[in-house]
Amino acid sequence: MRKAQPKDKEQVVRMLTLCFDANKSVNYIIPQDHRRTERITRLMEYSFDYCRLFGEVYLSDDRQACALIVHPHKVKTSLPSIRLDLRLIIKCIGLKNIRKVVQREAVIKKLHPKDPFCYLWFIGTAPDVQHKGIGTTLLKSLLDQCEKEAL
């Protein structure tokens, strides 16, 4: 596995958009309208940028799987993070869904451990190569990496 670079963003976003198109959790926060797929793409762009800011984005060695990791203890409010959040609201979830998203995030945060940890935000494998062990291999590498870093 290797850390994704900004030049990998398009590939990661495309892969995750395809992987999470029918995901109930993703579709819960995305308005179900004619722009649904575009909104999922914007969510994945946000997620890539957020994880590059407060964690890491990884690609499998063959670039067919990706994982987005956040280190919650490193999340800080800043101008870049505020910009990202505003873009998420405007281009993805919409004003009507803000409350729903905030409530869900509060529930998730209550379940987080108090000590620093790695939070797997998204993991996905290109649809045409799923069920071949690529995602499993990436996940095992991530677990090893997090254990080494003692996060």
N, CA and C atoms as an extended XYZ file, in Angstrom:
453
Properties=species:S:1:pos:R:3:atomname:S:1:resname:S:1:resid:I:1 pbc="F F F"
N         0.851       -1.178        0.000 N   MET     1
C         0.000        0.000        0.000 CA  MET     1
C         0.887        1.228        0.000 C   MET     1
N         0.322        2.303       -0.495 N   ARG     2
C         1.052        3.562       -0.520 CA  ARG     2
C         0.094        4.707       -0.230 C   ARG     2
N         0.647        5.805        0.273 N   LYS     3
C        -0.185        6.977        0.525 CA  LYS     3
C        -0.596        7.601       -0.807 C   LYS     3
N        -1.854        7.950       -0.900 N   ALA     4
C        -2.350        8.621       -2.098 CA  ALA     4
C        -1.856       10.064       -2.094 C   ALA     4
N        -1.647       10.572       -3.273 N   GLN     5
C        -1.204       11.951       -3.478 CA  GLN     5
C        -2.367       12.745       -4.087 C   GLN     5
N        -2.267       14.065       -4.096 N   PRO     6
C        -3.337       14.860       -4.715 CA  PRO     6
C        -3.668       14.413       -6.146 C   PRO     6
N        -2.665       13.955       -6.901 N   LYS     7
C        -2.913       13.512       -8.279 CA  LYS     7
C        -3.775       12.249       -8.332 C   LYS     7
N        -3.911       11.529       -7.206 N   ASP     8
C        -4.717       10.316       -7.144 CA  ASP     8
C        -6.181       10.597       -6.803 C   ASP     8
N        -6.495       11.840       -6.502 N   LYS     9
C        -7.835       12.189       -6.024 CA  LYS     9
C        -8.930       11.741       -6.981 C   LYS     9
N        -8.785       12.036       -8.257 N   GLU    10
C        -9.832       11.687       -9.220 CA  GLU    10
C       -10.111       10.190       -9.224 C   GLU    10
N        -9.058        9.384       -9.211 N   GLN    11
C        -9.230        7.937       -9.222 CA  GLN    11
C        -9.906        7.450       -7.938 C   GLN    11
N        -9.466        7.940       -6.794 N   VAL    12
C       -10.048        7.546       -5.514 CA  VAL    12
C       -11.513        7.949       -5.452 C   VAL    12
N       -11.830        9.164       -5.848 N   VAL    13
C       -13.205        9.658       -5.814 CA  VAL    13
C       -14.094        8.824       -6.734 C   VAL    13
N       -13.621        8.539       -7.917 N   ARG    14
C       -14.406        7.734       -8.867 CA  ARG    14
C       -14.669        6.335       -8.293 C   ARG    14
N       -13.630        5.723       -7.726 N   MET    15
C       -13.760        4.388       -7.164 CA  MET    15
C       -14.779        4.375       -6.018 C   MET    15
N       -14.647        5.328       -5.096 N   LEU    16
C       -15.555        5.358       -3.951 CA  LEU    16
C       -16.979        5.730       -4.354 C   LEU    16
N       -17.123        6.586       -5.334 N   THR    17
C       -18.467        6.930       -5.814 CA  THR    17
C       -19.170        5.685       -6.335 C   THR    17
N       -18.472        4.881       -7.102 N   LEU    18
C       -19.048        3.628       -7.612 CA  LEU    18
C       -19.336        2.650       -6.476 C   LEU    18
N       -18.413        2.531       -5.550 N   CYS    19
C       -18.566        1.575       -4.446 CA  CYS    19
C       -19.726        1.925       -3.518 C   CYS    19
N       -19.968        3.213       -3.307 N   PHE    20
C       -20.951        3.632       -2.314 CA  PHE    20
C       -22.242        4.175       -2.921 C   PHE    20
N       -22.452        3.942       -4.196 N   ASP    21
C       -23.647        4.425       -4.873 CA  ASP    21
C       -24.932        3.939       -4.199 C   ASP    21
N       -24.970        2.698       -3.772 N   ALA    22
C       -26.185        2.128       -3.170 CA  ALA    22
C       -26.078        2.009       -1.647 C   ALA    22
N       -25.070        2.597       -1.047 N   ASN    23
C       -24.859        2.488        0.387 CA  ASN    23
C       -25.923        3.280        1.153 C   ASN    23
N       -26.600        2.622        2.081 N   LYS    24
C       -27.695        3.267        2.821 CA  LYS    24
C       -27.215        4.428        3.684 C   LYS    24
N       -26.054        4.295        4.296 N   SER    25
C       -25.538        5.360        5.144 CA  SER    25
C       -25.216        6.613        4.326 C   SER    25
N       -24.582        6.415        3.189 N   VAL    26
C       -24.265        7.544        2.301 CA  VAL    26
C       -25.553        8.168        1.776 C   VAL    26
N       -26.465        7.344        1.323 N   ASN    27
C       -27.702        7.863        0.745 CA  ASN    27
C       -28.636        8.486        1.783 C   ASN    27
N       -28.413        8.195        3.050 N   TYR    28
C       -29.193        8.803        4.122 CA  TYR    28
C       -28.943       10.307        4.193 C   TYR    28
N       -27.693       10.720        3.936 N   ILE    29
C       -27.362       12.144        4.061 CA  ILE    29
C       -27.410       12.892        2.729 C   ILE    29
N       -27.544       12.165        1.631 N   ILE    30
C       -27.566       12.774        0.300 CA  ILE    30
C       -29.019       12.951       -0.148 C   ILE    30
N       -29.411       14.166       -0.541 N   PRO    31
C       -30.759       14.311       -1.090 CA  PRO    31
C       -30.954       13.368       -2.279 C   PRO    31
N       -32.064       12.688       -2.281 N   GLN    32
C       -32.354       11.708       -3.328 CA  GLN    32
C       -33.077       12.400       -4.485 C   GLN    32
N       -32.312       13.104       -5.280 N   ASP    33
C       -32.858       13.838       -6.406 CA  ASP    33
C       -32.054       13.527       -7.664 C   ASP    33
N       -32.270       14.275       -8.718 N   HIS    34
C       -31.584       14.036       -9.989 CA  HIS    34
C       -30.065       14.273       -9.906 C   HIS    34
N       -29.602       14.891       -8.828 N   ARG    35
C       -28.172       15.164       -8.646 CA  ARG    35
C       -27.517       14.193       -7.645 C   ARG    35
N       -28.189       13.097       -7.316 N   ARG    36
C       -27.715       12.171       -6.287 CA  ARG    36
C       -26.290       11.678       -6.560 C   ARG    36
N       -26.012       11.196       -7.755 N   THR    37
C       -24.676       10.680       -8.072 CA  THR    37
C       -23.630       11.785       -7.983 C   THR    37
N       -23.968       12.953       -8.474 N   GLU    38
C       -23.051       14.094       -8.378 CA  GLU    38
C       -22.775       14.432       -6.914 C   GLU    38
N       -23.806       14.346       -6.088 N   ARG    39
C       -23.642       14.642       -4.664 CA  ARG    39
C       -22.752       13.602       -3.975 C   ARG    39
N       -22.892       12.345       -4.361 N   ILE    40
C       -22.019       11.303       -3.797 CA  ILE    40
C       -20.571       11.582       -4.200 C   ILE    40
N       -20.380       11.991       -5.445 N   THR    41
C       -19.035       12.356       -5.901 CA  THR    41
C       -18.481       13.488       -5.051 C   THR    41
N       -19.300       14.501       -4.781 N   ARG    42
C       -18.845       15.635       -3.948 CA  ARG    42
C       -18.520       15.166       -2.529 C   ARG    42
N       -19.306       14.222       -1.995 N   LEU    43
C       -19.024       13.668       -0.674 CA  LEU    43
C       -17.663       12.978       -0.663 C   LEU    43
N       -17.374       12.238       -1.703 N   MET    44
C       -16.093       11.536       -1.772 CA  MET    44
C       -14.928       12.508       -1.975 C   MET    44
N       -15.150       13.598       -2.712 N   GLU    45
C       -14.121       14.635       -2.834 CA  GLU    45
C       -13.836       15.254       -1.467 C   GLU    45
N       -14.919       15.580       -0.750 N   TYR    46
C       -14.786       16.126        0.600 CA  TYR    46
C       -14.017       15.154        1.486 C   TYR    46
N       -14.381       13.892        1.434 N   SER    47
C       -13.763       12.875        2.283 CA  SER    47
C       -12.276       12.733        1.978 C   SER    47
N       -11.921       12.742        0.695 N   PHE    48
C       -10.512       12.673        0.299 CA  PHE    48
C        -9.750       13.856        0.898 C   PHE    48
N       -10.278       15.055        0.699 N   ASP    49
C        -9.600       16.260        1.187 CA  ASP    49
C        -9.528       16.290        2.721 C   ASP    49
N       -10.604       15.895        3.369 N   TYR    50
C       -10.655       15.888        4.831 CA  TYR    50
C        -9.635       14.896        5.394 C   TYR    50
N        -9.582       13.731        4.789 N   CYS    51
C        -8.648       12.712        5.275 CA  CYS    51
C        -7.198       13.084        4.963 C   CYS    51
N        -6.950       13.772        3.893 N   ARG    52
C        -5.586       14.251        3.631 CA  ARG    52
C        -5.208       15.329        4.655 C   ARG    52
N        -6.201       16.086        5.135 N   LEU    53
C        -5.951       17.145        6.113 CA  LEU    53
C        -5.765       16.585        7.530 C   LEU    53
N        -6.565       15.582        7.902 N   PHE    54
C        -6.577       15.072        9.274 CA  PHE    54
C        -6.286       13.572        9.387 C   PHE    54
N        -5.683       13.013        8.387 N   GLY    55
C        -5.382       11.584        8.418 CA  GLY    55
C        -4.577       11.213        7.194 C   GLY    55
N        -4.953       10.105        6.572 N   GLU    56
C        -4.276        9.650        5.360 CA  GLU    56
C        -5.275        9.016        4.412 C   GLU    56
N        -4.865        8.997        3.162 N   VAL    57
C        -5.585        8.254        2.124 CA  VAL    57
C        -4.572        7.269        1.553 C   VAL    57
N        -4.972        6.014        1.472 N   TYR    58
C        -4.088        4.973        0.967 CA  TYR    58
C        -4.676        4.322       -0.274 C   TYR    58
N        -3.779        3.881       -1.133 N   LEU    59
C        -4.138        3.078       -2.300 CA  LEU    59
C        -3.423        1.740       -2.181 C   LEU    59
N        -4.084        0.689       -2.653 N   SER    60
C        -3.413       -0.605       -2.717 CA  SER    60
C        -2.298       -0.496       -3.750 C   SER    60
N        -1.362       -1.426       -3.700 N   ASP    61
C        -0.223       -1.381       -4.621 CA  ASP    61
C        -0.656       -1.395       -6.080 C   ASP    61
N        -1.754       -2.077       -6.378 N   ASP    62
C        -2.239       -2.138       -7.763 CA  ASP    62
C        -3.222       -1.010       -8.095 C   ASP    62
N        -3.458       -0.118       -7.112 N   ARG    63
C        -4.338        1.056       -7.285 CA  ARG    63
C        -5.791        0.678       -7.544 C   ARG    63
N        -6.189       -0.506       -7.102 N   GLN    64
C        -7.557       -0.977       -7.323 CA  GLN    64
C        -8.415       -0.894       -6.058 C   GLN    64
N        -7.813       -0.490       -4.953 N   ALA    65
C        -8.542       -0.322       -3.693 CA  ALA    65
C        -7.985        0.907       -2.979 C   ALA    65
N        -8.829        1.514       -2.172 N   CYS    66
C        -8.399        2.696       -1.427 CA  CYS    66
C        -9.042        2.685       -0.048 C   CYS    66
N        -8.417        3.409        0.859 N   ALA    67
C        -8.932        3.550        2.217 CA  ALA    67
C        -8.662        4.969        2.688 C   ALA    67
N        -9.647        5.540        3.354 N   LEU    68
C        -9.534        6.883        3.905 CA  LEU    68
C        -9.562        6.778        5.420 C   LEU    68
N        -8.525        7.288        6.043 N   ILE    69
C        -8.341        7.202        7.493 CA  ILE    69
C        -8.340        8.605        8.085 C   ILE    69
N        -9.023        8.761        9.226 N   VAL    70
C        -8.989       10.010        9.989 CA  VAL    70
C        -8.408        9.703       11.366 C   VAL    70
N        -7.632       10.635       11.866 N   HIS    71
C        -7.140       10.570       13.244 CA  HIS    71
C        -7.930       11.631       14.014 C   HIS    71
N        -9.046       11.238       14.658 N   PRO    72
C        -9.917       12.236       15.304 CA  PRO    72
C        -9.198       13.164       16.281 C   PRO    72
N        -8.157       12.682       16.943 N   HIS    73
C        -7.427       13.532       17.893 CA  HIS    73
C        -6.637       14.638       17.185 C   HIS    73
N        -6.498       14.552       15.863 N   LYS    74
C        -5.776       15.574       15.101 CA  LYS    74
C        -6.716       16.593       14.432 C   LYS    74
N        -8.026       16.352       14.525 N   VAL    75
C        -8.991       17.241       13.873 CA  VAL    75
C        -9.050       18.563       14.626 C   VAL    75
N        -8.848       19.629       13.881 N   LYS    76
C        -8.878       20.981       14.444 CA  LYS    76
C        -9.684       21.877       13.501 C   LYS    76
N       -10.436       22.785       14.088 N   THR    77
C       -11.150       23.756       13.267 CA  THR    77
C       -10.139       24.762       12.734 C   THR    77
N       -10.175       24.942       11.423 N   SER    78
C        -9.256       25.863       10.761 CA  SER    78
C        -9.971       26.416        9.534 C   SER    78
N        -9.362       27.392        8.919 N   LEU    79
C        -9.954       27.943        7.696 CA  LEU    79
C       -10.134       26.866        6.625 C   LEU    79
N        -9.125       26.014        6.372 N   PRO    80
C        -9.327       24.955        5.380 CA  PRO    80
C       -10.451       23.983        5.755 C   PRO    80
N       -10.568       23.641        7.038 N   SER    81
C       -11.630       22.705        7.431 CA  SER    81
C       -13.008       23.355        7.323 C   SER    81
N       -13.097       24.629        7.640 N   ILE    82
C       -14.373       25.346        7.509 CA  ILE    82
C       -14.772       25.428        6.034 C   ILE    82
N       -13.798       25.713        5.184 N   ARG    83
C       -14.053       25.755        3.737 CA  ARG    83
C       -14.577       24.413        3.232 C   ARG    83
N       -13.937       23.343        3.678 N   LEU    84
C       -14.376       22.003        3.284 CA  LEU    84
C       -15.816       21.741        3.733 C   LEU    84
N       -16.116       22.075        4.998 N   ASP    85
C       -17.458       21.842        5.527 CA  ASP    85
C       -18.514       22.647        4.772 C   ASP    85
N       -18.190       23.902        4.457 N   LEU    86
C       -19.138       24.727        3.701 CA  LEU    86
C       -19.384       24.144        2.304 C   LEU    86
N       -18.312       23.686        1.668 N   ARG    87
C       -18.450       23.070        0.353 CA  ARG    87
C       -19.305       21.802        0.439 C   ARG    87
N       -19.126       21.031        1.518 N   LEU    88
C       -19.935       19.828        1.725 CA  LEU    88
C       -21.417       20.182        1.826 C   LEU    88
N       -21.713       21.202        2.598 N   ILE    89
C       -23.108       21.615        2.774 CA  ILE    89
C       -23.706       22.088        1.459 C   ILE    89
N       -22.993       22.939        0.758 N   ILE    90
C       -23.518       23.546       -0.463 CA  ILE    90
C       -23.624       22.555       -1.610 C   ILE    90
N       -22.606       21.743       -1.819 N   LYS    91
C       -22.555       20.895       -3.011 CA  LYS    91
C       -23.008       19.456       -2.785 C   LYS    91
N       -23.244       19.103       -1.530 N   CYS    92
C       -23.504       17.694       -1.267 CA  CYS    92
C       -24.770       17.464       -0.446 C   CYS    92
N       -24.737       17.808        0.830 N   ILE    93
C       -25.841       17.415        1.697 CA  ILE    93
C       -27.020       18.385        1.682 C   ILE    93
N       -26.764       19.642        1.401 N   GLY    94
C       -27.829       20.635        1.395 CA  GLY    94
C       -28.165       21.114        2.802 C   GLY    94
N       -28.790       22.258        2.873 N   LEU    95
C       -29.144       22.857        4.163 CA  LEU    95
C       -30.130       22.003        4.946 C   LEU    95
N       -31.054       21.359        4.250 N   LYS    96
C       -32.089       20.566        4.919 CA  LYS    96
C       -31.519       19.379        5.696 C   LYS    96
N       -30.376       18.878        5.284 N   ASN    97
C       -29.829       17.669        5.909 CA  ASN    97
C       -28.753       17.944        6.951 C   ASN    97
N       -28.443       19.197        7.213 N   ILE    98
C       -27.383       19.514        8.177 CA  ILE    98
C       -27.688       18.904        9.540 C   ILE    98
N       -28.880       19.109       10.026 N   ARG    99
C       -29.252       18.604       11.360 CA  ARG    99
C       -29.102       17.085       11.430 C   ARG    99
N       -29.562       16.409       10.400 N   LYS   100
C       -29.471       14.951       10.349 CA  LYS   100
C       -28.015       14.495       10.412 C   LYS   100
N       -27.146       15.177        9.681 N   VAL   101
C       -25.727       14.824        9.658 CA  VAL   101
C       -25.080       15.105       11.007 C   VAL   101
N       -25.352       16.243       11.589 N   VAL   102
C       -24.766       16.613       12.878 CA  VAL   102
C       -25.207       15.624       13.961 C   VAL   102
N       -26.476       15.257       13.956 N   GLN   103
C       -26.973       14.295       14.947 CA  GLN   103
C       -26.292       12.936       14.784 C   GLN   103
N       -26.158       12.490       13.562 N   ARG   104
C       -25.524       11.194       13.322 CA  ARG   104
C       -24.057       11.229       13.757 C   ARG   104
N       -23.350       12.298       13.425 N   GLU   105
C       -21.946       12.415       13.814 CA  GLU   105
C       -21.793       12.445       15.336 C   GLU   105
N       -22.739       13.077       16.037 N   ALA   106
C       -22.678       13.115       17.504 CA  ALA   106
C       -22.821       11.707       18.079 C   ALA   106
N       -23.704       10.907       17.525 N   VAL   107
C       -23.882        9.531       17.982 CA  VAL   107
C       -22.606        8.730       17.735 C   VAL   107
N       -22.012        8.892       16.562 N   ILE   108
C       -20.785        8.170       16.223 CA  ILE   108
C       -19.660        8.572       17.174 C   ILE   108
N       -19.523        9.866       17.446 N   LYS   109
C       -18.449       10.337       18.325 CA  LYS   109
C       -18.576        9.778       19.740 C   LYS   109
N       -19.801        9.574       20.212 N   LYS   110
C       -20.006        9.013       21.544 CA  LYS   110
C       -19.431        7.604       21.637 C   LYS   110
N       -19.377        6.907       20.528 N   LEU   111
C       -18.889        5.529       20.505 CA  LEU   111
C       -17.367        5.443       20.339 C   LEU   111
N       -16.739        6.559       20.016 N   HIS   112
C       -15.290        6.571       19.824 CA  HIS   112
C       -14.564        6.377       21.156 C   HIS   112
N       -13.431        5.682       21.114 N   PRO   113
C       -12.616        5.572       22.330 CA  PRO   113
C       -12.040        6.932       22.718 C   PRO   113
N       -11.648        7.048       23.959 N   LYS   114
C       -11.075        8.319       24.442 CA  LYS   114
C        -9.618        8.482       24.015 C   LYS   114
N        -8.900        7.384       23.866 N   ASP   115
C        -7.497        7.430       23.454 CA  ASP   115
C        -7.399        7.643       21.945 C   ASP   115
N        -6.276        8.170       21.465 N   PRO   116
C        -6.085        8.329       20.018 CA  PRO   116
C        -6.254        6.999       19.277 C   PRO   116
N        -6.846        7.070       18.099 N   PHE   117
C        -7.090        5.877       17.298 CA  PHE   117
C        -7.195        6.247       15.828 C   PHE   117
N        -7.132        5.253       14.983 N   CYS   118
C        -7.337        5.416       13.542 CA  CYS   118
C        -8.798        5.105       13.242 C   CYS   118
N        -9.469        6.006       12.547 N   TYR   119
C       -10.869        5.812       12.185 CA  TYR   119
C       -10.948        5.549       10.688 C   TYR   119
N       -11.392        4.373       10.323 N   LEU   120
C       -11.547        4.024        8.915 CA  LEU   120
C       -12.834        4.656        8.418 C   LEU   120
N       -12.697        5.712        7.621 N   TRP   121
C       -13.845        6.469        7.151 CA  TRP   121
C       -14.491        5.745        5.967 C   TRP   121
N       -13.687        5.427        4.961 N   PHE   122
C       -14.163        4.687        3.793 CA  PHE   122
C       -13.085        3.712        3.358 C   PHE   122
N       -13.523        2.571        2.863 N   ILE   123
C       -12.644        1.638        2.179 CA  ILE   123
C       -13.444        1.095        1.003 C   ILE   123
N       -12.794        0.992       -0.137 N   GLY   124
C       -13.499        0.494       -1.317 CA  GLY   124
C       -12.546       -0.131       -2.309 C   GLY   124
N       -13.089       -1.045       -3.073 N   THR   125
C       -12.346       -1.725       -4.129 CA  THR   125
C       -13.077       -1.488       -5.439 C   THR   125
N       -12.343       -1.259       -6.500 N   ALA   126
C       -12.952       -1.056       -7.812 CA  ALA   126
C       -13.953       -2.190       -8.069 C   ALA   126
N       -15.175       -1.857       -8.470 N   PRO   127
C       -16.224       -2.871       -8.622 CA  PRO   127
C       -15.839       -4.062       -9.510 C   PRO   127
N       -15.063       -3.839      -10.543 N   ASP   128
C       -14.733       -4.935      -11.461 CA  ASP   128
C       -13.686       -5.905      -10.909 C   ASP   128
N       -13.079       -5.588       -9.753 N   VAL   129
C       -12.106       -6.505       -9.148 CA  VAL   129
C       -12.459       -6.857       -7.695 C   VAL   129
N       -13.706       -6.632       -7.320 N   GLN   130
C       -14.128       -6.989       -5.968 CA  GLN   130
C       -14.144       -8.508       -5.802 C   GLN   130
N       -14.065       -8.945       -4.556 N   HIS   131
C       -14.096      -10.366       -4.177 CA  HIS   131
C       -12.842      -11.110       -4.635 C   HIS   131
N       -11.730      -10.401       -4.754 N   LYS   132
C       -10.462      -11.020       -5.139 CA  LYS   132
C        -9.400      -10.840       -4.062 C   LYS   132
N        -9.794      -10.304       -2.908 N   GLY   133
C        -8.859      -10.162       -1.795 CA  GLY   133
C        -8.074       -8.872       -1.764 C   GLY   133
N        -8.288       -7.987       -2.724 N   ILE   134
C        -7.522       -6.735       -2.778 CA  ILE   134
C        -7.863       -5.841       -1.586 C   ILE   134
N        -9.143       -5.686       -1.298 N   GLY   135
C        -9.565       -4.873       -0.154 CA  GLY   135
C        -9.124       -5.475        1.169 C   GLY   135
N        -9.205       -6.790        1.269 N   THR   136
C        -8.763       -7.479        2.484 CA  THR   136
C        -7.277       -7.253        2.728 C   THR   136
N        -6.492       -7.350        1.676 N   THR   137
C        -5.048       -7.121        1.794 CA  THR   137
C        -4.773       -5.684        2.244 C   THR   137
N        -5.488       -4.738        1.653 N   LEU   138
C        -5.317       -3.336        2.042 CA  LEU   138
C        -5.699       -3.139        3.508 C   LEU   138
N        -6.814       -3.717        3.920 N   LEU   139
C        -7.260       -3.573        5.305 CA  LEU   139
C        -6.237       -4.163        6.284 C   LEU   139
N        -5.690       -5.307        5.963 N   LYS   140
C        -4.668       -5.914        6.829 CA  LYS   140
C        -3.440       -5.015        6.921 C   LYS   140
N        -3.033       -4.434        5.812 N   SER   141
C        -1.897       -3.504        5.822 CA  SER   141
C        -2.198       -2.279        6.676 C   SER   141
N        -3.429       -1.779        6.584 N   LEU   142
C        -3.831       -0.622        7.395 CA  LEU   142
C        -3.787       -0.950        8.879 C   LEU   142
N        -4.293       -2.117        9.239 N   LEU   143
C        -4.291       -2.520       10.639 CA  LEU   143
C        -2.863       -2.633       11.162 C   LEU   143
N        -1.986       -3.207       10.356 N   ASP   144
C        -0.572       -3.301       10.742 CA  ASP   144
C         0.034       -1.915       10.924 C   ASP   144
N        -0.261       -1.007        9.997 N   GLN   145
C         0.260        0.362       10.050 CA  GLN   145
C        -0.215        1.082       11.304 C   GLN   145
N        -1.490        0.980       11.598 N   CYS   146
C        -2.036        1.645       12.784 CA  CYS   146
C        -1.454        1.058       14.068 C   CYS   146
N        -1.267       -0.240       14.070 N   GLU   147
C        -0.669       -0.887       15.246 CA  GLU   147
C         0.769       -0.419       15.452 C   GLU   147
N         1.527       -0.310       14.356 N   LYS   148
C         2.917        0.166       14.440 CA  LYS   148
C         2.991        1.579       15.000 C   LYS   148
N         2.058        2.404       14.553 N   GLU   149
C         2.039        3.804       14.988 CA  GLU   149
C         1.430        3.952       16.364 C   GLU   149
N         0.890        2.845       16.901 N   ALA   150
C         0.240        2.841       18.231 CA  ALA   150
C        -0.857        3.883       18.316 C   ALA   150
N        -1.631        3.995       17.222 N   LEU   151
C        -2.775        4.897       17.223 CA  LEU   151
C        -3.998        4.048       17.320 C   LEU   151
